[in-house]
Structure formats: structure tokens, C-alpha cells
């Protein structure tokens, strides 16, 4: 290699996981360019890492090339499990931390007596002050909690901003006046900010921003999965770099599909613009077979198959044949949830173990059933029709998206088919929605959103549910769905 690769000593602290040996690989030219930039580069860098291109492996090797002048350095991990994995592989001189833990550290420094509120008593205390504690207010209290949580991630607290957030995330105001609901959200946010004695999970990334708390500084900051971060997380990560520190952000803007969860849909480009970052690329995927890569190139032309990849299989499949072909361990992917329900019921009837990823959706649907106060399936469907009509009219008038809302109501109609009572509907919800995407003893049915970050040898994609060419995020969903498949991808057609 044209540069010096330094090996740091292994950590011995009992509080640090046992270190794994440094990987020995034949690094690609793209990967070596990243290492060269870490050693000799100036300014900030965005590494565009496409699906399955060895992002984590490259980052870990990159740790070993951080110059001593930029120690200590920081790796901002997207989630706790990723943090634990990277921590086992990182050399001394590199701190691996979730962004939430960085925020927590800053809050503890500023407010030494602050305590962790892992039961959300602080948040729900302020919500109960607004809505009481009666059973009939349970659903609106849950909606207020969701709205406050998202507002903290977006760093917003103004009426119009929250009004738009409610529609963007299909938050049910539970028959309350919109003005009253938003006013309560603002009051709860203010109460949470003023209470500096307790801190819940959302406060960990919110407090450092709203209180402008100082953060520990590092000579080099790596940011993992940059496309999935919300505004509060991005601010903490960027502010962790010292005055002359460098930021290496890593991610794939074509996998930006978490806008519905509060992620900044333009996170990578916004970071690049803000930091004037140069861009490097990891484009060789070690996950997908050549035929799958060729298909995905429609959306990401720069994606390359590994020279050693097998040819694999991409084939169209009539919807009528999917039950005969699918087997435990496979994925069935859809853009929306509703088409998965009938499919999952059919598999269960055929004694094929299966479940749908979407526990959060099941809670939302049960909430609507309770809210309707219906006593029969027919009464509930009548109520649902009226409720849907009013909401769609309001959303259309406000020029806001209706997709999430329509998917939820379509799910409920499908769940009602062939049932004799609402208890049957609730039973179906409980039976079908059971998160556990790591299971290989069953067929996993999932929206693309839920399947991101996962992979299977065989993927069945309900092609008719996707909307190519509508906008970038819709195309991103297709690209992510394609690249969950390692060996075989079946494009299921209804006709």
C-alpha cells in the first residue's frame, strides 16, 4: 500500500468488550481511496456507500488509519447493537458511541443531578396534566406522546410546524380539535424543556440542542448511516468535531426511506452542503448476485457486482404461484401493509408459518377500533368510511400526502373480510403482526421500510404495490427492496 497502516494496541478494560482481531482482506481501489483520505485528506468527506458494499468493514479498517494528530476520534453509531459490534472491532483511540449516549453525556455534564427517566414518567406526567388519566383518554395521550417525540427529533415547537408534522406522520388527534391538540403538544414540549431534573430517551438528543450544551470534541468524527438521522442527531454529530476536526459521513442517499420516522430525507446532501464535503464512493456490492445488481442499476447506475458474485436469478412470478414457491426464511416485501395481510392469512391457512412486521401499525389499528365505539363489523366499517372521507378531504385540501392514512384504512378493511365480530378482527391483528425480522423458521412479510438493513437469499417482491418514477423516495424504496435479495429475486405480478 502507498500509505502506512498503523495498528493500535488492544484495550484491556473490563468495561470494554473483548476485541476482535483486525480483518485481513484484499481491499478494493474504492476502499483504499477512503483509507488514503483518512490518512492524508483535508476538510470533510462523504462516503457514498451503496447497498451491500462493505460499509461497516471499511469503516472499521479506516479506524486503523486515523493519524495520531486526530486522536481521539469518534464513531457515531446509528443504533446500540451496531455500536456494540463496532466497539468490539475498534482500536484504542477510537470512541464508538450512539448519538443518544453523546447527548446524555453532555446533559449529565450540564445538569449533574439529572436522572434517567426510562419509564417516561416525565413526559406522561405533562401529558396527564393536559388530558387526565381516565381510560377514555388513553388513545389521545398516546398520540400526544408520539407527536412530542417526533417534534423533539425535528427540533420544532411552533404551531404551523407541528400542524404539518401531524399530517406527515398520520398522527390521530382522536376526535379532539386540532388547535387544542397542537396547543397541548407545545405545552408538553415547554414543560419537558424546563424540567432539567429528568431525562428520557428523546431528551438525550433534544436537550443538547434546545439548551445549547457543550459537547466533547474530537479530532475526527465518523457518522454512520447518515441518511437515516433526524435533525437533532445530525446537530449533535456535527458539533462533536473540534475546531480543526474532520467529519467523515457515511451512507447511501438512495436508501433514504425513513422520512416517515422523522429522518431528514435530504440528510446527506444537507451535510455535504453545510460542510463542503468531498465525495468518495463504495460501489462494489458483496451481497447481491449479478442479475440483481443489473436490475438495481436502473436506479443506482454506479452499483457494481463483485467479480466473484454468482449470476443469481431475477424472475417474474404470477401472484397465484407465490404460495407454492415461498418457504420459511424467505422475505415477501411490499410497499404498503394492506397487500401483506391477505397474503399472510393465506400462508397460515396453508400451514406455512408466517408473520407481518408492524407491531406499531397493529397498535394504531386497535386504537381506531376502540375509538369507533362500534359493536359490530358492519357498524365499524360504516364508521370507518365516514372517518376516511373527512380525513382525506382535509389532507387533500391541505395538499398533504394521504398514503400512510389510506394504507391503514385499507388494512382494516382487509382484516374485516370474512369475520363475524370485532373480536375476530382484533384476533387477526394479534395473530398476524408479530415483529421478529431475524426469524428464519417462518416467512417474513414486511414493508420495505421494515426490511431495510436486512437481507435474505430469496426475496419475493409484490411489484404492483410500488410506484416507480413518482418521486425519488418511491424509487429509493424499489432500490432498497431489490437489494435485500442475495441470490434470488422474484417480481410478483398480480396479472
Coordinates of C-alpha atoms in Angstrom, one line a residue:
X1 CA 0.0 0.0 0.0
X2 CA 1.1 3.6 -0.6
X3 CA 0.4 4.6 2.9
X4 CA 1.4 3.4 6.4
X5 CA -1.3 1.4 8.1
X6 CA -0.9 1.7 11.9
X7 CA -2.1 -1.0 14.4
X8 CA -3.3 0.4 17.7
X9 CA -2.9 -1.6 20.9
X10 CA -5.8 -3.6 22.2
X11 CA -7.9 -2.3 25.0
X12 CA -7.9 -4.3 28.3
X13 CA -10.6 -2.5 30.3
X14 CA -13.1 -4.9 31.8
X15 CA -15.8 -2.4 30.7
X16 CA -14.9 -2.7 27.1
X17 CA -16.0 -5.8 25.0
X18 CA -13.2 -8.2 24.1
X19 CA -11.6 -7.0 20.9
X20 CA -11.8 -9.0 17.7
X21 CA -8.7 -9.3 15.5
X22 CA -8.2 -6.8 12.7
X23 CA -9.6 -8.0 9.4
X24 CA -7.2 -9.1 6.7
X25 CA -8.7 -8.5 3.2
X26 CA -7.8 -7.6 -0.3
X27 CA -9.2 -4.1 -0.2
X28 CA -10.7 -2.7 -3.4
X29 CA -9.5 0.5 -5.0
X30 CA -12.6 2.3 -3.7
X31 CA -11.8 1.2 -0.1
X32 CA -8.2 2.1 -0.4
X33 CA -9.2 5.6 -1.6
X34 CA -11.2 6.0 1.6
X35 CA -8.2 4.9 3.7
X36 CA -5.9 7.4 1.8
X37 CA -8.4 10.2 2.5
X38 CA -8.5 9.4 6.2
X39 CA -4.7 9.4 6.4
X40 CA -3.9 12.4 4.1
X41 CA -7.2 14.2 3.4
X42 CA -8.1 17.7 4.3
X43 CA -11.6 19.0 5.0
X44 CA -14.7 16.8 5.3
X45 CA -15.7 13.8 3.3
X46 CA -19.0 12.0 2.4
X47 CA -18.5 8.3 1.6
X48 CA -21.4 7.2 -0.6
X49 CA -21.7 3.5 0.3
X50 CA -24.3 1.6 -1.8
X51 CA -26.2 -1.4 -0.6
X52 CA -24.0 -4.4 0.5
X53 CA -20.7 -2.7 -0.3
X54 CA -19.0 -3.4 3.0
X55 CA -19.6 -0.1 4.7
X56 CA -19.1 -1.3 8.2
X57 CA -16.0 -3.4 7.3
X58 CA -14.5 -0.4 5.5
X59 CA -15.2 2.0 8.5
X60 CA -13.5 -0.4 10.9
X61 CA -10.4 -0.7 8.8
X62 CA -10.5 3.1 8.4
X63 CA -10.1 3.4 12.2
X64 CA -6.6 2.0 11.9
X65 CA -5.6 4.8 9.6
X66 CA -6.6 7.8 11.7
X67 CA -3.5 9.9 12.2
X68 CA -2.3 10.4 15.7
X69 CA -2.8 14.1 15.3
X70 CA -6.6 13.5 15.1
X71 CA -6.8 11.3 18.2
X72 CA -9.1 10.8 19.9
X73 CA -11.6 10.2 17.2
X74 CA -15.3 9.3 17.4
X75 CA -17.6 6.9 15.6
X76 CA -21.3 7.8 15.8
X77 CA -23.1 4.5 15.5
X78 CA -26.8 4.6 14.4
X79 CA -28.0 2.1 16.9
X80 CA -26.9 0.3 20.1
X81 CA -26.4 -3.1 18.5
X82 CA -24.3 -1.6 15.8
X83 CA -22.3 0.3 18.5
X84 CA -21.6 -2.9 20.3
X85 CA -20.4 -4.7 17.2
X86 CA -18.1 -1.8 16.1
X87 CA -16.8 -1.4 19.6
X88 CA -15.5 -5.0 19.6
X89 CA -13.6 -4.2 16.4
X90 CA -12.4 -0.6 17.0
X91 CA -8.8 0.0 18.1
X92 CA -7.8 2.2 21.0
X93 CA -8.0 5.9 20.2
X94 CA -11.5 5.5 18.6
X95 CA -14.5 6.0 20.8
X96 CA -17.7 4.3 19.5
X97 CA -20.9 5.8 20.8
X98 CA -24.5 6.2 19.8
X99 CA -25.6 9.8 19.3
X100 CA -28.0 9.4 22.2
X101 CA -25.2 8.5 24.5
X102 CA -23.2 11.6 23.4
X103 CA -26.2 13.7 24.2
X104 CA -26.7 12.0 27.5
X105 CA -23.1 12.7 28.5
X106 CA -23.5 16.4 27.6
X107 CA -26.7 16.7 29.7
X108 CA -25.0 15.0 32.7
X109 CA -22.2 17.5 32.5
X110 CA -24.5 20.4 32.4
X111 CA -27.1 19.1 34.9
X112 CA -25.2 16.8 37.3
X113 CA -28.3 15.9 39.3
X114 CA -30.4 14.9 36.3
X115 CA -31.8 11.3 36.4
X116 CA -32.7 8.9 33.6
X117 CA -36.5 8.6 33.2
X118 CA -36.6 5.2 31.5
X119 CA -40.4 4.8 32.2
X120 CA -41.3 8.2 30.5
X121 CA -42.9 9.4 33.7
X122 CA -41.8 12.9 33.0
X123 CA -43.4 13.0 29.5
X124 CA -46.6 11.3 30.6
X125 CA -46.8 13.4 33.7
X126 CA -47.1 16.6 31.5
X127 CA -49.5 14.8 29.1
X128 CA -51.7 13.7 32.0
X129 CA -51.7 17.3 33.2
X130 CA -53.3 18.2 29.8
X131 CA -55.7 15.2 29.4
X132 CA -56.1 13.5 32.7
X133 CA -55.7 9.8 33.4
X134 CA -59.0 8.3 32.6
X135 CA -59.1 5.2 30.3
X136 CA -61.1 7.0 27.6
X137 CA -58.2 9.5 27.1
X138 CA -55.6 6.7 26.6
X139 CA -55.6 7.0 22.8
X140 CA -55.2 10.8 22.7
X141 CA -52.4 10.5 25.3
X142 CA -50.6 8.0 23.1
X143 CA -51.0 10.3 20.1
X144 CA -49.6 13.3 22.1
X145 CA -46.7 11.2 23.1
X146 CA -45.8 10.3 19.5
X147 CA -46.2 13.9 18.3
X148 CA -44.0 15.2 21.1
X149 CA -41.3 12.6 20.4
X150 CA -41.2 13.5 16.7
X151 CA -41.2 17.2 17.4
X152 CA -38.1 16.8 19.6
X153 CA -36.3 15.0 16.7
X154 CA -37.3 17.7 14.3
X155 CA -36.3 20.4 16.8
X156 CA -39.6 22.2 16.2
X157 CA -42.0 23.8 18.7
X158 CA -44.2 26.2 16.6
X159 CA -47.9 25.7 15.8
X160 CA -47.6 25.5 12.0
X161 CA -44.6 23.2 12.1
X162 CA -46.5 20.8 14.4
X163 CA -49.6 21.0 12.3
X164 CA -47.6 19.8 9.3
X165 CA -45.9 17.1 11.3
X166 CA -49.3 15.6 12.3
X167 CA -50.3 15.0 8.7
X168 CA -46.8 13.9 7.6
X169 CA -46.9 11.1 10.2
X170 CA -50.6 10.4 10.2
X171 CA -51.0 11.2 13.9
X172 CA -54.5 10.6 15.1
X173 CA -55.9 13.6 17.1
X174 CA -58.7 11.3 18.4
X175 CA -61.7 13.5 17.7
X176 CA -60.0 16.4 19.5
X177 CA -59.9 19.8 18.0
X178 CA -56.7 20.2 16.0
X179 CA -56.0 23.5 17.7
X180 CA -56.4 22.0 21.2
X181 CA -54.2 19.0 20.3
X182 CA -51.4 21.2 18.9
X183 CA -51.6 23.6 21.9
X184 CA -51.2 20.7 24.2
X185 CA -48.1 19.5 22.3
X186 CA -46.5 22.9 22.7
X187 CA -47.2 23.0 26.4
X188 CA -45.8 19.5 26.9
X189 CA -42.6 20.4 25.0
X190 CA -42.2 23.5 27.1
X191 CA -42.7 21.5 30.3
X192 CA -40.2 18.9 29.2
X193 CA -37.6 21.6 28.4
X194 CA -37.9 23.3 31.7
X195 CA -37.7 20.1 33.7
X196 CA -33.9 19.6 33.9
X197 CA -34.1 17.0 36.7
X198 CA -35.3 14.1 34.5
X199 CA -34.3 13.0 31.0
X200 CA -36.0 10.3 28.8
X201 CA -34.6 8.7 25.6
X202 CA -35.8 11.5 23.3
X203 CA -34.4 14.2 25.6
X204 CA -30.9 12.7 25.2
X205 CA -30.7 14.2 21.7
X206 CA -33.1 17.1 22.4
X207 CA -31.5 18.7 25.5
X208 CA -28.1 19.4 24.0
X209 CA -29.8 21.3 21.1
X210 CA -32.5 23.2 23.0
X211 CA -30.2 24.1 25.8
X212 CA -27.1 24.6 23.6
X213 CA -25.0 22.3 25.8
X214 CA -21.3 22.0 25.0
X215 CA -20.2 18.6 23.6
X216 CA -16.9 16.7 23.9
X217 CA -14.7 17.4 20.9
X218 CA -12.9 15.0 18.7
X219 CA -10.2 15.3 16.0
X220 CA -12.1 13.1 13.6
X221 CA -15.8 12.2 13.6
X222 CA -17.3 9.3 11.6
X223 CA -21.0 9.3 11.1
X224 CA -22.7 6.0 10.2
X225 CA -26.0 5.7 8.3
X226 CA -26.1 9.5 7.7
X227 CA -29.2 9.2 5.6
X228 CA -31.2 7.9 8.5
X229 CA -30.5 10.6 11.0
X230 CA -33.0 13.2 12.2
X231 CA -32.1 16.9 12.7
X232 CA -31.4 16.6 16.4
X233 CA -29.0 13.7 15.8
X234 CA -27.2 15.5 12.9
X235 CA -26.6 18.6 15.0
X236 CA -25.0 16.6 17.8
X237 CA -22.8 14.6 15.5
X238 CA -21.6 17.7 13.6
X239 CA -21.0 19.7 16.8
X240 CA -18.8 16.9 18.2
X241 CA -16.0 17.8 15.8
X242 CA -13.3 20.0 17.2
X243 CA -12.3 23.4 15.7
X244 CA -10.0 21.8 13.2
X245 CA -11.6 18.4 13.3
X246 CA -12.7 16.4 10.2
X247 CA -16.1 14.8 9.6
X248 CA -16.4 11.5 7.6
X249 CA -20.1 10.9 7.0
X250 CA -21.0 7.5 5.5
X251 CA -24.3 6.4 4.0
X252 CA -26.4 5.9 0.9
X253 CA -28.8 8.7 0.0
X254 CA -30.7 6.2 -2.3
X255 CA -31.6 4.3 0.9
X256 CA -33.2 7.4 2.5
X257 CA -36.6 6.0 3.1
X258 CA -37.2 6.8 6.8
X259 CA -38.7 10.2 6.4
X260 CA -41.9 8.9 7.9
X261 CA -40.0 8.2 11.1
X262 CA -38.6 11.7 11.4
X263 CA -35.3 11.2 9.4
X264 CA -34.1 14.1 7.3
X265 CA -34.9 12.9 3.8
X266 CA -32.1 15.1 2.4
X267 CA -29.7 14.5 5.3
X268 CA -26.7 13.5 3.2
X269 CA -26.9 16.4 0.8
X270 CA -27.6 18.8 3.6
X271 CA -24.5 17.6 5.4
X272 CA -22.4 17.8 2.2
X273 CA -23.6 21.4 1.5
X274 CA -23.1 22.5 5.1
X275 CA -19.6 21.1 5.4
X276 CA -18.5 21.5 1.8
X277 CA -17.6 17.8 1.8
X278 CA -15.8 16.0 -1.0
X279 CA -17.5 12.7 -2.1
X280 CA -16.0 9.2 -2.4
X281 CA -17.8 6.1 -3.3
X282 CA -18.0 2.4 -2.3
X283 CA -19.9 0.9 -5.2
X284 CA -19.0 -2.8 -5.3
X285 CA -21.7 -4.8 -3.6
X286 CA -20.7 -8.1 -2.0
X287 CA -24.3 -9.0 -1.2
X288 CA -26.2 -9.3 -4.4
X289 CA -25.9 -11.6 -7.3
X290 CA -25.0 -10.2 -10.7
X291 CA -28.6 -10.4 -12.1
X292 CA -29.9 -8.5 -9.1
X293 CA -27.3 -5.8 -9.4
X294 CA -28.1 -5.4 -13.1
X295 CA -31.8 -4.7 -12.1
X296 CA -30.8 -2.3 -9.3
X297 CA -28.7 -0.3 -11.7
X298 CA -31.9 1.2 -13.2
X299 CA -31.9 3.3 -10.0
X300 CA -28.3 3.4 -9.0
X301 CA -26.2 3.1 -12.2
X302 CA -22.9 3.2 -10.2
X303 CA -23.7 0.0 -8.3
X304 CA -21.2 -2.8 -9.3
X305 CA -21.3 -6.5 -8.8
X306 CA -18.4 -8.2 -7.2
X307 CA -16.3 -10.1 -9.8
X308 CA -16.8 -13.3 -7.7
X309 CA -20.6 -12.9 -7.5
X310 CA -22.8 -15.7 -8.8
X311 CA -25.2 -15.0 -11.6
X312 CA -28.3 -15.4 -9.4
X313 CA -31.9 -15.2 -10.6
X314 CA -34.3 -12.5 -11.3
X315 CA -37.7 -13.7 -12.5
X316 CA -41.3 -12.6 -12.8
X317 CA -43.8 -14.7 -10.9
X318 CA -47.6 -14.8 -11.1
X319 CA -49.3 -13.9 -7.9
X320 CA -51.1 -17.3 -8.0
X321 CA -47.8 -19.2 -7.7
X322 CA -46.3 -17.5 -4.7
X323 CA -47.8 -19.8 -2.1
X324 CA -46.3 -22.8 -3.8
X325 CA -42.8 -21.3 -4.1
X326 CA -42.3 -19.4 -0.9
X327 CA -40.7 -21.2 2.1
X328 CA -39.6 -20.4 5.7
X329 CA -36.7 -18.0 5.7
X330 CA -37.9 -16.0 2.7
X331 CA -39.0 -12.4 2.6
X332 CA -42.2 -11.1 1.0
X333 CA -41.9 -7.4 0.5
X334 CA -44.5 -4.8 -0.3
X335 CA -44.5 -1.0 -0.5
X336 CA -47.6 -0.9 1.8
X337 CA -49.0 -3.2 4.6
X338 CA -52.5 -3.9 3.2
X339 CA -51.5 -6.4 0.5
X340 CA -49.5 -8.4 3.1
X341 CA -52.5 -9.1 5.2
X342 CA -54.4 -11.4 2.8
X343 CA -51.1 -13.0 1.8
X344 CA -50.2 -13.8 5.3
X345 CA -53.6 -15.2 6.1
X346 CA -53.3 -17.5 3.0
X347 CA -49.9 -18.8 4.2
X348 CA -51.2 -19.5 7.7
X349 CA -54.2 -21.4 6.3
X350 CA -51.7 -23.5 4.2
X351 CA -49.9 -24.3 7.5
X352 CA -46.8 -22.2 6.4
X353 CA -45.5 -20.3 9.4
X354 CA -45.5 -16.5 8.7
X355 CA -45.9 -13.1 10.3
X356 CA -46.0 -9.5 9.3
X357 CA -43.6 -6.9 10.6
X358 CA -45.6 -3.9 12.0
X359 CA -46.3 -4.0 15.7
X360 CA -46.7 -0.2 15.7
X361 CA -49.3 -0.4 13.0
X362 CA -51.3 -3.0 15.0
X363 CA -51.5 -0.6 17.9
X364 CA -52.8 2.2 15.6
X365 CA -55.5 -0.1 14.1
X366 CA -56.6 -1.3 17.5
X367 CA -56.8 2.3 18.6
X368 CA -59.2 3.2 15.7
X369 CA -61.4 0.2 16.6
X370 CA -61.8 1.4 20.1
X371 CA -62.3 5.0 19.0
X372 CA -65.2 3.9 16.7
X373 CA -67.1 2.5 19.7
X374 CA -68.7 0.2 17.2
X375 CA -70.3 -3.1 18.4
X376 CA -70.2 -5.0 15.1
X377 CA -68.0 -5.3 12.0
X378 CA -70.7 -3.6 9.8
X379 CA -71.0 -0.7 12.2
X380 CA -67.3 -0.3 12.3
X381 CA -66.9 -0.3 8.5
X382 CA -69.6 2.3 8.3
X383 CA -67.8 4.5 10.8
X384 CA -64.5 3.9 9.0
X385 CA -66.0 5.1 5.7
X386 CA -67.2 8.4 7.2
X387 CA -63.9 8.9 9.1
X388 CA -61.9 8.3 6.0
X389 CA -64.0 10.6 3.9
X390 CA -63.5 13.5 6.3
X391 CA -59.7 12.9 6.8
X392 CA -59.0 12.5 3.1
X393 CA -60.8 15.7 2.3
X394 CA -58.8 17.6 5.0
X395 CA -55.5 16.2 3.8
X396 CA -56.2 16.9 0.2
X397 CA -57.3 20.4 0.9
X398 CA -54.1 21.0 2.9
X399 CA -52.1 19.4 0.0
X400 CA -50.6 16.8 2.2
X401 CA -49.9 13.1 1.5
X402 CA -52.6 10.6 2.1
X403 CA -50.6 7.4 1.6
X404 CA -50.0 6.4 5.2
X405 CA -53.5 7.1 6.2
X406 CA -55.0 5.2 3.2
X407 CA -52.8 2.2 3.9
X408 CA -54.1 2.0 7.4
X409 CA -57.7 2.1 6.4
X410 CA -57.1 -0.5 3.7
X411 CA -55.5 -2.8 6.2
X412 CA -58.6 -2.5 8.5
X413 CA -61.0 -3.3 5.6
X414 CA -58.9 -6.4 4.6
X415 CA -58.8 -7.6 8.2
X416 CA -62.6 -7.3 8.4
X417 CA -63.2 -9.6 5.4
X418 CA -64.8 -12.9 6.4
X419 CA -65.0 -12.0 10.1
X420 CA -68.1 -12.3 12.2
X421 CA -67.2 -9.9 15.1
X422 CA -64.8 -7.2 16.0
X423 CA -63.2 -9.7 18.4
X424 CA -62.3 -11.7 15.3
X425 CA -60.7 -8.6 13.7
X426 CA -58.6 -8.0 16.9
X427 CA -57.6 -11.6 17.0
X428 CA -56.4 -11.4 13.4
X429 CA -54.4 -8.3 14.2
X430 CA -52.7 -10.1 17.1
X431 CA -52.0 -13.2 15.1
X432 CA -50.5 -11.5 12.1
X433 CA -48.5 -8.7 13.4
X434 CA -45.6 -10.1 15.4
X435 CA -42.2 -8.4 14.9
X436 CA -39.2 -10.6 14.7
X437 CA -37.3 -10.0 11.4
X438 CA -34.4 -12.2 12.4
X439 CA -36.5 -15.4 12.4
X440 CA -35.7 -17.9 9.7
X441 CA -38.3 -20.5 10.8
X442 CA -41.1 -18.6 9.1
X443 CA -41.9 -16.4 6.1
X444 CA -41.4 -12.8 7.0
X445 CA -43.8 -10.4 5.3
X446 CA -42.7 -6.8 5.5
X447 CA -42.9 -3.4 4.0
X448 CA -39.6 -2.2 2.5
X449 CA -39.3 0.3 5.4
X450 CA -39.2 -2.5 7.9
X451 CA -36.8 -4.7 5.9
X452 CA -34.1 -2.0 5.4
X453 CA -30.8 -3.2 6.7
X454 CA -31.8 -6.9 6.3
X455 CA -31.1 -9.5 3.7
X456 CA -32.3 -12.9 2.6
X457 CA -31.2 -15.4 -0.1
X458 CA -34.7 -15.3 -1.6
X459 CA -37.0 -12.3 -1.8
X460 CA -40.5 -12.1 -3.2
X461 CA -41.4 -8.5 -4.1
X462 CA -45.0 -7.6 -4.7
X463 CA -44.1 -5.4 -7.7
X464 CA -47.6 -4.0 -8.3
X465 CA -47.5 -2.2 -4.9
X466 CA -44.6 0.0 -5.9
X467 CA -44.7 3.3 -7.8
X468 CA -41.7 3.8 -10.0
X469 CA -41.0 7.3 -11.3
X470 CA -43.4 9.1 -8.9
X471 CA -40.5 10.7 -6.9
X472 CA -37.1 10.0 -5.6
X473 CA -38.3 8.4 -2.3
X474 CA -40.6 6.0 -4.2
X475 CA -37.6 4.9 -6.4
X476 CA -35.5 4.5 -3.3
X477 CA -38.0 2.0 -1.9
X478 CA -37.7 -0.1 -5.1
X479 CA -33.9 0.0 -4.9
X480 CA -33.9 -1.0 -1.3
X481 CA -36.3 -3.8 -2.0
X482 CA -34.2 -5.2 -4.8
X483 CA -31.0 -5.2 -2.8
X484 CA -32.4 -7.2 0.1
X485 CA -32.1 -10.2 -2.1
X486 CA -28.7 -12.1 -2.2
X487 CA -29.4 -14.8 -4.7
X488 CA -32.9 -14.9 -6.0
X489 CA -35.4 -12.1 -6.6
X490 CA -39.0 -12.8 -7.7
X491 CA -41.0 -9.9 -9.0
X492 CA -44.6 -11.0 -8.2
X493 CA -47.3 -9.7 -10.6
X494 CA -51.0 -9.8 -9.9
X495 CA -51.8 -10.2 -13.6

